[in-house]
mmCIF file of N, CA and C in Angstrom:
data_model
loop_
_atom_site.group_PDB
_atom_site.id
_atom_site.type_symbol
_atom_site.label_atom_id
_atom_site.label_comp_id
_atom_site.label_asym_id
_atom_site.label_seq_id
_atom_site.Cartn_x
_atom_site.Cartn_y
_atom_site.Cartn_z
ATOM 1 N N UNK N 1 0.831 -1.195 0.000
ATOM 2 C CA UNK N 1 0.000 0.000 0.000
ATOM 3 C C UNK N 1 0.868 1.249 0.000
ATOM 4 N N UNK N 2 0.785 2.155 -0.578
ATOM 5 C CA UNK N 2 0.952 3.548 -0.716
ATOM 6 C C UNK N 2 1.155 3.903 0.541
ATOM 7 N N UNK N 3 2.064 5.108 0.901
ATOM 8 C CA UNK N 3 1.785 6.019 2.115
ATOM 9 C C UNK N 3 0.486 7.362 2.127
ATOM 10 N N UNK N 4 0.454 7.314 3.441
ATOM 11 C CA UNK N 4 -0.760 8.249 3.483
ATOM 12 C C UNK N 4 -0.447 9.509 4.008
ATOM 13 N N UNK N 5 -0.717 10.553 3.396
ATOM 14 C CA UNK N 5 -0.345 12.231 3.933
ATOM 15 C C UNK N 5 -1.247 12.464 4.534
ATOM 16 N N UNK N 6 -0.774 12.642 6.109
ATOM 17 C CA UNK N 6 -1.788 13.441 7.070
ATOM 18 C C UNK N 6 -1.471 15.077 7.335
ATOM 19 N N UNK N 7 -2.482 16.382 7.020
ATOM 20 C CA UNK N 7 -2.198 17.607 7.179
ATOM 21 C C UNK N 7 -2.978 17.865 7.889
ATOM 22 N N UNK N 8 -2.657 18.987 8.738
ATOM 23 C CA UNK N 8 -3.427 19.603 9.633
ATOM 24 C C UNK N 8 -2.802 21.162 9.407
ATOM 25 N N UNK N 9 -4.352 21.849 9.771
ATOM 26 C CA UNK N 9 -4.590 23.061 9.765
ATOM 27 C C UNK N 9 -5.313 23.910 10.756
ATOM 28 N N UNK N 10 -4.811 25.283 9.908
ATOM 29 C CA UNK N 10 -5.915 25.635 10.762
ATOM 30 C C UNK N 10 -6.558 27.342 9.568
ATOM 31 N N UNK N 11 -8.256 26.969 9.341
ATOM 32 C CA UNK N 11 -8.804 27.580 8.571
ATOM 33 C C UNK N 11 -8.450 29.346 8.680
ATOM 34 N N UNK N 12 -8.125 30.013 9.939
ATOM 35 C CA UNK N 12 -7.654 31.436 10.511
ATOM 36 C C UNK N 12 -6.931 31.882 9.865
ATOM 37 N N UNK N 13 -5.794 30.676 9.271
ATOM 38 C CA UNK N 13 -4.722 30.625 8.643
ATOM 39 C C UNK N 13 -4.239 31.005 7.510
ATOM 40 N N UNK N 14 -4.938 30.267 6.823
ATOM 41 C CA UNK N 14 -5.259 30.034 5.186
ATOM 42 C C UNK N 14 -5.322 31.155 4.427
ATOM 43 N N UNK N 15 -4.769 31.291 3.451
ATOM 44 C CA UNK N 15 -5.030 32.800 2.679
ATOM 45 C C UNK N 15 -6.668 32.604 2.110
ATOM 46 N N UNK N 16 -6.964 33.475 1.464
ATOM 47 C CA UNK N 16 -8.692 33.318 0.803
ATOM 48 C C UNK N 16 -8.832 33.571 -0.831
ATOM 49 N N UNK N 17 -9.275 32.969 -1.421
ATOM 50 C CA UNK N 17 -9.739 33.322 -2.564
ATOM 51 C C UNK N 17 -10.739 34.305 -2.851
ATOM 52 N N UNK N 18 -10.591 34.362 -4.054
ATOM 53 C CA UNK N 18 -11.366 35.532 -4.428
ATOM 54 C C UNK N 18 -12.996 36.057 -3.558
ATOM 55 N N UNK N 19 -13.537 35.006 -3.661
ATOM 56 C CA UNK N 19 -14.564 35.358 -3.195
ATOM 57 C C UNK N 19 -14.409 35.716 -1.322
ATOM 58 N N UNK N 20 -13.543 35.433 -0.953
ATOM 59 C CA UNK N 20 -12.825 35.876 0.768
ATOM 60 C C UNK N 20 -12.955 34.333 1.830
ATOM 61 N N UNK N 21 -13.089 33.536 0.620
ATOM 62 C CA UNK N 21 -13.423 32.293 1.789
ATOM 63 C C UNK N 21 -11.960 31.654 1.773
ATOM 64 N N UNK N 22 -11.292 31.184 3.120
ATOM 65 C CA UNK N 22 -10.076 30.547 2.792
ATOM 66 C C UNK N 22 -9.928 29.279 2.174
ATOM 67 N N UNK N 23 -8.893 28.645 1.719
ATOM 68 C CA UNK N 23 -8.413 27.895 0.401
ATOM 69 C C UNK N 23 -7.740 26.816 1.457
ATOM 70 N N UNK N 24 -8.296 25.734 1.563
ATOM 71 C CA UNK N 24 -7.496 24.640 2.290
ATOM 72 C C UNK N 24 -7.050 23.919 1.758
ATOM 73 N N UNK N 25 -5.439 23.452 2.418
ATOM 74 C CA UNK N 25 -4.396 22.810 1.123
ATOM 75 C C UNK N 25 -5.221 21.400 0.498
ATOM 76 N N UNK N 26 -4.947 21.346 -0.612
ATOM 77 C CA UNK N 26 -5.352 20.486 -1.630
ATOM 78 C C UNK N 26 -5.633 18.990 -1.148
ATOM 79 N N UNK N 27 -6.503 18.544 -1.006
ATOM 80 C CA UNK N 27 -6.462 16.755 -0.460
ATOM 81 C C UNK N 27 -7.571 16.390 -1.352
ATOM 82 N N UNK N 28 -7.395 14.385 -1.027
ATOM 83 C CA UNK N 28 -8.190 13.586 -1.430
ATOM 84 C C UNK N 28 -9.807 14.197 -0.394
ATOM 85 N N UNK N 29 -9.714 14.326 0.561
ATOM 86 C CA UNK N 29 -10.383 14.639 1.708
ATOM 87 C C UNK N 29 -9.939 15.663 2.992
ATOM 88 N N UNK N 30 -11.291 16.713 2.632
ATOM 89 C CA UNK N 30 -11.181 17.820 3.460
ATOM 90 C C UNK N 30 -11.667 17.197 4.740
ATOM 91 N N UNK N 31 -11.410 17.681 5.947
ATOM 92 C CA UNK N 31 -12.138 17.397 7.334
ATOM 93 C C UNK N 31 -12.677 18.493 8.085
ATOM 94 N N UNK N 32 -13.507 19.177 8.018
ATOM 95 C CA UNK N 32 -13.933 20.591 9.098
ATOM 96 C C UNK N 32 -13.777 20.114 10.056
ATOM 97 N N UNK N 33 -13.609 20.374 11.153
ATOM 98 C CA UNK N 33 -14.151 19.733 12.430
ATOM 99 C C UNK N 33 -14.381 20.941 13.141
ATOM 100 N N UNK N 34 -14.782 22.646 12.970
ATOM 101 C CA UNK N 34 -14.845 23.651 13.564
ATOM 102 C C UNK N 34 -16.138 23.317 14.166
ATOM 103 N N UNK N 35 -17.056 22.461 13.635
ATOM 104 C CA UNK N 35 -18.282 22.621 14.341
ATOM 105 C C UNK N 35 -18.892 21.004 15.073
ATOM 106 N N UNK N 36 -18.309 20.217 14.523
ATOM 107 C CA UNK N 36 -17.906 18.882 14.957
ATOM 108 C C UNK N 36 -17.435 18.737 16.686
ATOM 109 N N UNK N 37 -15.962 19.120 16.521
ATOM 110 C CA UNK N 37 -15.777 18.806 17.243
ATOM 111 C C UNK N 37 -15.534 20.138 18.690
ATOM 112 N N UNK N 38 -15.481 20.229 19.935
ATOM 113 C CA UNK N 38 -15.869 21.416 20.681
ATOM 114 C C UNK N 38 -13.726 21.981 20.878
ATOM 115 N N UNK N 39 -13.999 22.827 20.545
ATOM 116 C CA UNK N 39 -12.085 23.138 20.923
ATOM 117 C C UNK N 39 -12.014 23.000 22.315
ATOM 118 N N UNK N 40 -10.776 22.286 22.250
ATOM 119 C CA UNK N 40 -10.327 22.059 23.737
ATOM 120 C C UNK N 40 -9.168 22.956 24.562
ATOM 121 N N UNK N 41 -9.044 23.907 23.770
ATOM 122 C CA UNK N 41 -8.508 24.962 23.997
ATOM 123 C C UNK N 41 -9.035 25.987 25.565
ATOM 124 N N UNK N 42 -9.967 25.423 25.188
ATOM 125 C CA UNK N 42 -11.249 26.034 26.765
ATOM 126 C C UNK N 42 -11.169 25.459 27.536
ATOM 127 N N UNK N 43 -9.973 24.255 27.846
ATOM 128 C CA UNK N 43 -9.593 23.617 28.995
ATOM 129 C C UNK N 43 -8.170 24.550 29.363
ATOM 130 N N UNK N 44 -7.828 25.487 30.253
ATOM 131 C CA UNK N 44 -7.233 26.618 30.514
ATOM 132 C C UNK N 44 -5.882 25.733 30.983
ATOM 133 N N UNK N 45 -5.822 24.824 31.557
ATOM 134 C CA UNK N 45 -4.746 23.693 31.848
ATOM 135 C C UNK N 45 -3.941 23.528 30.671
ATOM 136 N N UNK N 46 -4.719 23.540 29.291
ATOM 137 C CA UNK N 46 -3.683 23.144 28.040
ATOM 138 C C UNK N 46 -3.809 24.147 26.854
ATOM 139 N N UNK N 47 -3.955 25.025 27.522
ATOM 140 C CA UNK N 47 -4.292 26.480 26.556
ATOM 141 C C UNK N 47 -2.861 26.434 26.027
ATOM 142 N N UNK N 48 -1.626 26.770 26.538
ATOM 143 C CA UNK N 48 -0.469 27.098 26.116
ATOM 144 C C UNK N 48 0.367 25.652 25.313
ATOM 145 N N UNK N 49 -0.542 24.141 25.366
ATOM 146 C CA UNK N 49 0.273 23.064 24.938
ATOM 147 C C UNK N 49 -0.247 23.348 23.534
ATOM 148 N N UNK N 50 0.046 22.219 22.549
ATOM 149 C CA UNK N 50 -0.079 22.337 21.704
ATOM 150 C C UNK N 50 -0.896 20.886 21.216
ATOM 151 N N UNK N 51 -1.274 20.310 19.853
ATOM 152 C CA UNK N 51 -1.858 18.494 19.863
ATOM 153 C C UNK N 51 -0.852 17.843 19.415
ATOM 154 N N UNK N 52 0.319 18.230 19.501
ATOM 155 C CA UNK N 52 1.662 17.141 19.705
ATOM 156 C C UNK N 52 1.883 16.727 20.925
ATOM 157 N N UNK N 53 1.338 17.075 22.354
ATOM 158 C CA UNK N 53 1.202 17.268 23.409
ATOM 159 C C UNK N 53 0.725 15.971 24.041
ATOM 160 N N UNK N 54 0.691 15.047 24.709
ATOM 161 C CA UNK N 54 -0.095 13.429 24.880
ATOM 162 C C UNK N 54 -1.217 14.410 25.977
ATOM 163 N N UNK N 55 -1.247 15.687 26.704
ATOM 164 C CA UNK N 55 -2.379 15.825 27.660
ATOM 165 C C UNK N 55 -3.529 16.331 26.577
ATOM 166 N N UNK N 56 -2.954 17.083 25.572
ATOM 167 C CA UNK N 56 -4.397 17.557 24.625
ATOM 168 C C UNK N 56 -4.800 16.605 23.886
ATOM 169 N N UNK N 57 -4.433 15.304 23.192
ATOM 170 C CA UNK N 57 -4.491 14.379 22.563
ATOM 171 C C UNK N 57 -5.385 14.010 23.363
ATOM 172 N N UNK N 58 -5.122 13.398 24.969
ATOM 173 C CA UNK N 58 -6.121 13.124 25.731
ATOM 174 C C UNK N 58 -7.638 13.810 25.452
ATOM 175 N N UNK N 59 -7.471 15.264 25.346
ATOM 176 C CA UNK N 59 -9.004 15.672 25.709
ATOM 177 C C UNK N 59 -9.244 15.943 24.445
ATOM 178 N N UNK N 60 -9.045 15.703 23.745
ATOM 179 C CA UNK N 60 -9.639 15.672 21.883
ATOM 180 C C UNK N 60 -10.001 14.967 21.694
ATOM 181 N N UNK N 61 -9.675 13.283 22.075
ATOM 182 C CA UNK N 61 -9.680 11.652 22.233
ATOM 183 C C UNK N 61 -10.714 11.544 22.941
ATOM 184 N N UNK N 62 -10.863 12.483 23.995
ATOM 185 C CA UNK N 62 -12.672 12.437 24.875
ATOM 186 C C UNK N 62 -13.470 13.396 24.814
ATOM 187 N N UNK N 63 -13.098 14.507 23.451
ATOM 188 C CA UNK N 63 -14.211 14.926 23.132
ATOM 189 C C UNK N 63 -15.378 14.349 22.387
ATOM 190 N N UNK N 64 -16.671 14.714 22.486
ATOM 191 C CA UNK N 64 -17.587 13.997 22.541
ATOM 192 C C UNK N 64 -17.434 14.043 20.429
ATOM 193 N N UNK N 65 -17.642 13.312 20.084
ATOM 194 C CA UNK N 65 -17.753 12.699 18.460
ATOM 195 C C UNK N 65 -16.717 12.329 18.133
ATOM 196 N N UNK N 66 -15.099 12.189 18.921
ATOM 197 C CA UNK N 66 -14.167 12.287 18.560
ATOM 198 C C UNK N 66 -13.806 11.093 18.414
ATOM 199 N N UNK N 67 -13.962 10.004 18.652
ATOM 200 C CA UNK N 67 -13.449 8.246 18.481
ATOM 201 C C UNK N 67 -14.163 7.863 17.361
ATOM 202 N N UNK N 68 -15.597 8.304 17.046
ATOM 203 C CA UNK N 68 -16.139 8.081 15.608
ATOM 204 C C UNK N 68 -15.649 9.065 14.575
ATOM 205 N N UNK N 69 -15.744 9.831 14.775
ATOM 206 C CA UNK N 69 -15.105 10.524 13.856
ATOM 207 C C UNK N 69 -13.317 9.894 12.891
ATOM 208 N N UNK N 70 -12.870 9.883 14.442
ATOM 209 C CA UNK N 70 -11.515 8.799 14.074
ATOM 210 C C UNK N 70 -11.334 7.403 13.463
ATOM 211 N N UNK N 71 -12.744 6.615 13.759
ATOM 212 C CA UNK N 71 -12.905 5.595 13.500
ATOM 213 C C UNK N 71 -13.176 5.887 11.801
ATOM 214 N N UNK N 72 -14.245 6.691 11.730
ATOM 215 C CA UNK N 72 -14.178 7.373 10.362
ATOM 216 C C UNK N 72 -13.546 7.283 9.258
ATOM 217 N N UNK N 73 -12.441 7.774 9.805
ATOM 218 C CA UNK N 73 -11.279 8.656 8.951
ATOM 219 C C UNK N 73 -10.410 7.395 8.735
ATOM 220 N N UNK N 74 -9.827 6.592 9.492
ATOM 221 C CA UNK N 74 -9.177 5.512 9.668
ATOM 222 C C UNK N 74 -9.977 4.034 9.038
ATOM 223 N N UNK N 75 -10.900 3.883 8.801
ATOM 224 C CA UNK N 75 -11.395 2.922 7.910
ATOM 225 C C UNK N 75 -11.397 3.493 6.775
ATOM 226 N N UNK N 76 -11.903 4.911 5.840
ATOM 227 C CA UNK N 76 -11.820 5.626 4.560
ATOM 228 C C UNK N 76 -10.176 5.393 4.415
ATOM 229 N N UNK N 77 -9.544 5.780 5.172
ATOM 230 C CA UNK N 77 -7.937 5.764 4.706
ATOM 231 C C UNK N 77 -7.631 4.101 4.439
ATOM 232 N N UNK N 78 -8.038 3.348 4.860
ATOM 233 C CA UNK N 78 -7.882 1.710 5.003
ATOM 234 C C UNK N 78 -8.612 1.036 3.286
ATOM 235 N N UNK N 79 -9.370 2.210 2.701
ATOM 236 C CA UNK N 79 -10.201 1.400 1.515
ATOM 237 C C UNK N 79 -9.184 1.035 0.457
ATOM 238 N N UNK N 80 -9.390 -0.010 -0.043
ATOM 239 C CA UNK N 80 -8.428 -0.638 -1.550
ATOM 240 C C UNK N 80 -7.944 0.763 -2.427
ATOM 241 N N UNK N 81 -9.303 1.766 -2.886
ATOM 242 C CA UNK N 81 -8.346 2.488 -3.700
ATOM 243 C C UNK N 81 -9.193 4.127 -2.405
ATOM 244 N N UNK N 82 -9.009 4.139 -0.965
ATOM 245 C CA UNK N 82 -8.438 4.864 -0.292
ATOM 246 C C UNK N 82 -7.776 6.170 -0.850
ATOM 247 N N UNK N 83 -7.781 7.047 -0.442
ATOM 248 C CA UNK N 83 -6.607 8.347 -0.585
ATOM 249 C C UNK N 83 -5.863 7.910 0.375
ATOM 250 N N UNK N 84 -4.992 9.291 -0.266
ATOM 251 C CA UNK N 84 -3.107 9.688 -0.503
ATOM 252 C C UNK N 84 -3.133 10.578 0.331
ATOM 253 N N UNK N 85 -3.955 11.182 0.723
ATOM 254 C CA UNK N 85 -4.035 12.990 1.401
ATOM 255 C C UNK N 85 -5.334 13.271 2.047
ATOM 256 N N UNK N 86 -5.579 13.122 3.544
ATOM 257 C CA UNK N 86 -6.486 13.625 3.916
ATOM 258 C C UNK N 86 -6.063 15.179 4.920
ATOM 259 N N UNK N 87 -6.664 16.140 4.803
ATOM 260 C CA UNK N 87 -6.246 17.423 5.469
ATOM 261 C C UNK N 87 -7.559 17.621 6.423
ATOM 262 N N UNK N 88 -7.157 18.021 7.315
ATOM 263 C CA UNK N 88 -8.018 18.005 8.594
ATOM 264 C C UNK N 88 -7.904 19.442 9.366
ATOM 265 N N UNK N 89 -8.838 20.652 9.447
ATOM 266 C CA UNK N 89 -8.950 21.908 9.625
ATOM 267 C C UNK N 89 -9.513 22.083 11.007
ATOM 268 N N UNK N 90 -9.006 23.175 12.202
ATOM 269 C CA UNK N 90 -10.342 23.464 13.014
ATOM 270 C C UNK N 90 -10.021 25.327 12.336
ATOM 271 N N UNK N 91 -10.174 25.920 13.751
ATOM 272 C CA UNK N 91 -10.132 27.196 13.292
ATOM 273 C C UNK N 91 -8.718 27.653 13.237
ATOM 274 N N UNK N 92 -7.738 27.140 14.347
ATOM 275 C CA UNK N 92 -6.448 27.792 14.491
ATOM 276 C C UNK N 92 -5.538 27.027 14.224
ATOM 277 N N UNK N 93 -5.478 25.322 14.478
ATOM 278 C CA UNK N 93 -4.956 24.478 14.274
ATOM 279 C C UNK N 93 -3.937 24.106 15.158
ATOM 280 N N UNK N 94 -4.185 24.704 16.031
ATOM 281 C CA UNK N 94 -2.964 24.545 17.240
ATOM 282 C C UNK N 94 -3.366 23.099 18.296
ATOM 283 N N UNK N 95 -4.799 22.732 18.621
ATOM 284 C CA UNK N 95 -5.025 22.344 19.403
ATOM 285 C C UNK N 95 -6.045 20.844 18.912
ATOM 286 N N UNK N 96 -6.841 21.093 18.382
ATOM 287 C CA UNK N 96 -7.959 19.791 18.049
ATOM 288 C C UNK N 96 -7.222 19.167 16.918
ATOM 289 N N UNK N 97 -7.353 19.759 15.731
ATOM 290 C CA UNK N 97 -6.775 19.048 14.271
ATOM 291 C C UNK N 97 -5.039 18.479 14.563
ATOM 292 N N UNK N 98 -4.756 19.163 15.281
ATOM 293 C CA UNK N 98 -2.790 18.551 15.363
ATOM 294 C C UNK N 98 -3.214 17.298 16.145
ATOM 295 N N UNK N 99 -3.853 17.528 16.956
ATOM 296 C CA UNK N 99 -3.952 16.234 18.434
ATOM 297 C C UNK N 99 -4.612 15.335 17.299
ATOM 298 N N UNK N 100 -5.895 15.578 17.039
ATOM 299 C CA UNK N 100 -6.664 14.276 16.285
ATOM 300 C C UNK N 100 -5.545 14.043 14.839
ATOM 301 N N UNK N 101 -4.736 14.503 14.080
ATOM 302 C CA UNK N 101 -3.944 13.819 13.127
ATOM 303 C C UNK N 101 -3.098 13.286 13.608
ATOM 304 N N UNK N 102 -2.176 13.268 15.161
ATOM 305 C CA UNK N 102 -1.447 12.105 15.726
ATOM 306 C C UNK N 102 -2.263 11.732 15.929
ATOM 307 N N UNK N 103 -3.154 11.429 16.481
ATOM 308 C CA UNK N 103 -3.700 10.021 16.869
ATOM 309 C C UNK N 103 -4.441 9.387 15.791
ATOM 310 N N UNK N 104 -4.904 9.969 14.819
ATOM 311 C CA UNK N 104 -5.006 9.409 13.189
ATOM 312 C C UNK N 104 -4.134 8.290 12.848
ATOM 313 N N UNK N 105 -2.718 9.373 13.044
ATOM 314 C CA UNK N 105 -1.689 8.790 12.366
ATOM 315 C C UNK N 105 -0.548 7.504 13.098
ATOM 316 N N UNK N 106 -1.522 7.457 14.596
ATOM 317 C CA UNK N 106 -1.165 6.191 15.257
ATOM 318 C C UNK N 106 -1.556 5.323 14.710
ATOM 319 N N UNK N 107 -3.031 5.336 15.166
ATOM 320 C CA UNK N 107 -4.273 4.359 14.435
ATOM 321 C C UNK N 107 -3.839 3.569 12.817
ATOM 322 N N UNK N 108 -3.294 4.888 12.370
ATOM 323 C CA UNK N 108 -3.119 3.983 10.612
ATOM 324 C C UNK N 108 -2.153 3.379 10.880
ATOM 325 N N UNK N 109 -0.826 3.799 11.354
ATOM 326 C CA UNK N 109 0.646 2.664 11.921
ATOM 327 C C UNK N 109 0.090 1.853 12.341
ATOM 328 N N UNK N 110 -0.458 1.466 13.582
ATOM 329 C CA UNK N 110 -0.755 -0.271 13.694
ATOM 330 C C UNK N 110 -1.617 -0.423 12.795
ATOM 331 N N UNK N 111 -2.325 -0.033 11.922
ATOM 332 C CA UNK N 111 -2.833 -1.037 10.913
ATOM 333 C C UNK N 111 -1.939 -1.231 10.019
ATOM 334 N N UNK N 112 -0.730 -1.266 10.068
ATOM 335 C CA UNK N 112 0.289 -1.699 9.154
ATOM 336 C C UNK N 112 0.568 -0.268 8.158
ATOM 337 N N UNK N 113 -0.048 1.097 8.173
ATOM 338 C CA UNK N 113 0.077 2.044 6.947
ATOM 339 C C UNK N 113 1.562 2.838 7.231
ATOM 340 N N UNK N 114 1.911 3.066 6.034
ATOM 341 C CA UNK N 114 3.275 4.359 6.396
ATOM 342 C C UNK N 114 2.519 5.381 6.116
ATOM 343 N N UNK N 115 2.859 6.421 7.165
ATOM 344 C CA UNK N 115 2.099 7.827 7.034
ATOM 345 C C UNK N 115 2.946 8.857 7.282
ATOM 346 N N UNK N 116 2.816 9.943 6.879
ATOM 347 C CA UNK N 116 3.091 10.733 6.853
ATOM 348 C C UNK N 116 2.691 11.954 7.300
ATOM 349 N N UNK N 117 2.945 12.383 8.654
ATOM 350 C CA UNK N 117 2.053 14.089 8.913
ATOM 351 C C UNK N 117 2.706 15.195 8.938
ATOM 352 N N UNK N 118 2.114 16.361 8.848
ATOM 353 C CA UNK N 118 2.504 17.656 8.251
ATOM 354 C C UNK N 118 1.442 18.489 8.835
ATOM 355 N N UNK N 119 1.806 19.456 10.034
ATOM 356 C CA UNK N 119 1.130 19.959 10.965
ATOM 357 C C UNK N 119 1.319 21.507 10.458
ATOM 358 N N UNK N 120 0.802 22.574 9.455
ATOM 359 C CA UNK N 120 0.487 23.801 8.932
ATOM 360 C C UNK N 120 0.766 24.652 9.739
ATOM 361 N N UNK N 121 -0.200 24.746 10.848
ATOM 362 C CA UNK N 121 -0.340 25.844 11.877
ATOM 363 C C UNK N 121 -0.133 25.589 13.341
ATOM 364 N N UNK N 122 0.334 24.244 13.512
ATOM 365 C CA UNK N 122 0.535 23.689 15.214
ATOM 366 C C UNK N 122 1.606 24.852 15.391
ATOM 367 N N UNK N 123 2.455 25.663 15.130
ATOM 368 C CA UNK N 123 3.478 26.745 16.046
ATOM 369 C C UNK N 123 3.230 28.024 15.799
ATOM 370 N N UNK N 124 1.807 28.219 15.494
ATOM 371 C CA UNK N 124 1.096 29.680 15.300
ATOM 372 C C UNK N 124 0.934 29.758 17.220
ATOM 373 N N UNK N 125 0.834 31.229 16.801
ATOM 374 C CA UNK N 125 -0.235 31.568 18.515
ATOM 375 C C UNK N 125 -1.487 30.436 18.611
ATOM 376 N N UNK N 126 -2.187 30.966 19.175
ATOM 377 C CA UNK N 126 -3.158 30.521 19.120
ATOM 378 C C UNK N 126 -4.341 31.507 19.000
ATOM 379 N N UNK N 127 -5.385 31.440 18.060
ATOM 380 C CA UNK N 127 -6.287 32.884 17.094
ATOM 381 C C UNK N 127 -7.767 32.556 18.312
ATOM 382 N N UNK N 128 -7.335 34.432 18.486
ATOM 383 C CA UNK N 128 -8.611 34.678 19.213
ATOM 384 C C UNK N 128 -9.621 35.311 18.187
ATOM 385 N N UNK N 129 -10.603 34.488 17.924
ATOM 386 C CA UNK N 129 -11.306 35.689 16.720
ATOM 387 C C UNK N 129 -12.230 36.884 17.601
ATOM 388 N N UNK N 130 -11.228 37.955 17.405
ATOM 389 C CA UNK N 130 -12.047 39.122 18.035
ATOM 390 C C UNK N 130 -12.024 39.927 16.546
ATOM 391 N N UNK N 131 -12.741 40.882 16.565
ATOM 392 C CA UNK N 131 -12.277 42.027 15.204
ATOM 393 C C UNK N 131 -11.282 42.629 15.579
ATOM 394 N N UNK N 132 -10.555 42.856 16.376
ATOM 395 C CA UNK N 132 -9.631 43.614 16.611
ATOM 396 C C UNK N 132 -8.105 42.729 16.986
ATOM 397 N N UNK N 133 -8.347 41.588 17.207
ATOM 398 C CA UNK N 133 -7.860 40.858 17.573
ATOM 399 C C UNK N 133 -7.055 40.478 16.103
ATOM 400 N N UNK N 134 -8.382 39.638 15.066
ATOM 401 C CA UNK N 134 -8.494 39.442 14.141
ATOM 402 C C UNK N 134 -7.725 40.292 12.985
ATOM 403 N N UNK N 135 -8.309 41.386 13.154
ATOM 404 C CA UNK N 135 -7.807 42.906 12.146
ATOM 405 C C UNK N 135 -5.618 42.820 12.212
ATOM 406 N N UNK N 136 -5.694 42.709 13.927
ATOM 407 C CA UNK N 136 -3.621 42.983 14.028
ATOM 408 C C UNK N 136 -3.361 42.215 13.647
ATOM 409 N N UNK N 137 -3.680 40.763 13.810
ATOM 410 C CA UNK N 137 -3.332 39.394 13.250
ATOM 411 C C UNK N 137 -2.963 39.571 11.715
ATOM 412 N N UNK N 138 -3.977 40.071 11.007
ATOM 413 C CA UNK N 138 -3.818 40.202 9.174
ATOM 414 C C UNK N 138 -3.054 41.550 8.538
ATOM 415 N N UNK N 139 -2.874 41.969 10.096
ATOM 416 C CA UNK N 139 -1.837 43.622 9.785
ATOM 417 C C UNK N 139 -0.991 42.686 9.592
ATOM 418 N N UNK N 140 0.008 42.056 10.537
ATOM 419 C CA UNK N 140 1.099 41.240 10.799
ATOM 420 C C UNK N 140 1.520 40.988 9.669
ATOM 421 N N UNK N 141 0.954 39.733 8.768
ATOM 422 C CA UNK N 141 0.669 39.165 7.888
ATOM 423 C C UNK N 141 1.417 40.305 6.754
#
C-alpha cells in the first residue's frame, strides 16, 4: 500500500480566494471539524500546549464525536483504492486538528500504513477571533 499524507490546519490561517473564503491545502479529503468537534482549547490547563502534546491528545480523544469521527477517517484511509491525502482543519490548528492527526496517524501505523504528517499551523499563537484581535493578526501578515 501507498503512504498516506496526514495535514493539519488551521482555517484562521489560510489565505482566501477571491470570493474571501479561505483555500485549504489540496487533499483527497477535506475534514472541518470547527463545528464537529468542541475546541479544547477552553480547557485553561492546556491552553499554552499544543496536539503534539499526549495531555491535549487526551481531551480531543474524549471529546464527545471524537473516536467516531476517528474511526471514520481511519477505515476511509484503510479502503483498496483509499486516498493519498487527507487534510483536517479546526479554526487555528494549534489544538484539536494537530492532536486528532497524531492520533489518526497512530491508528493507521498499527494497521500496518506508512504515514506521513505535516502539521500547517501547530506553532502559530493561538487565534482569538475578536475584530480587533483578528484585524492585528492580518496587519502582521
Amino acid at each position: 500500500m501507498r503512504p498516506i499524507r496526514l495535514t493539519s490546519f488551521g482555517y484562521l490561517h489560510l489565505p482566501t480566494g477571491p470570493d474571501g473564503s479561505p483555500v485549504p491545502p489540496a487533499a483527497d479529503r477535506i475534514e472541518d471539524v470547527r463545528d464537529r468537534l468542541r475546541d479544547p482549547a477552553a480547557a485553561r490547563d492546556i491552553l499554552d500546549l499544543d496536539g503534539l502534546n499526549p495531555r491535549v491528545q487526551d481531551v480531543v480523544l474524549n471529546t464527545p464525536g471524537a473516536r467516531e469521527l476517528l474511526a471514520n477517517l481511519a477505515d476511509y484511509a484503510d479502503l483498496p483504492a483509499g486516498p493519498s491525502h487527507i487534510a483536517i482543519g479546526c479554526a487555528g490548528g494549534r489544538h484539536r486538528v494537530s492532536g486528532l492527526t497524531e492520533i489518526l496517524g497512530r491508528e493507521l501505523r498499527a494497521r500496518g500504513r506508512e504515514v506521513v504528517i505535516e502539521h500547517l499551523h501547530v506553532h502559530l499563537p493561538r487565534v482569538l477571533k475578536t475584530p480587533t484581535v483578528q484585524a492585528e493578526q492580518e496587519a502582521v501578515r
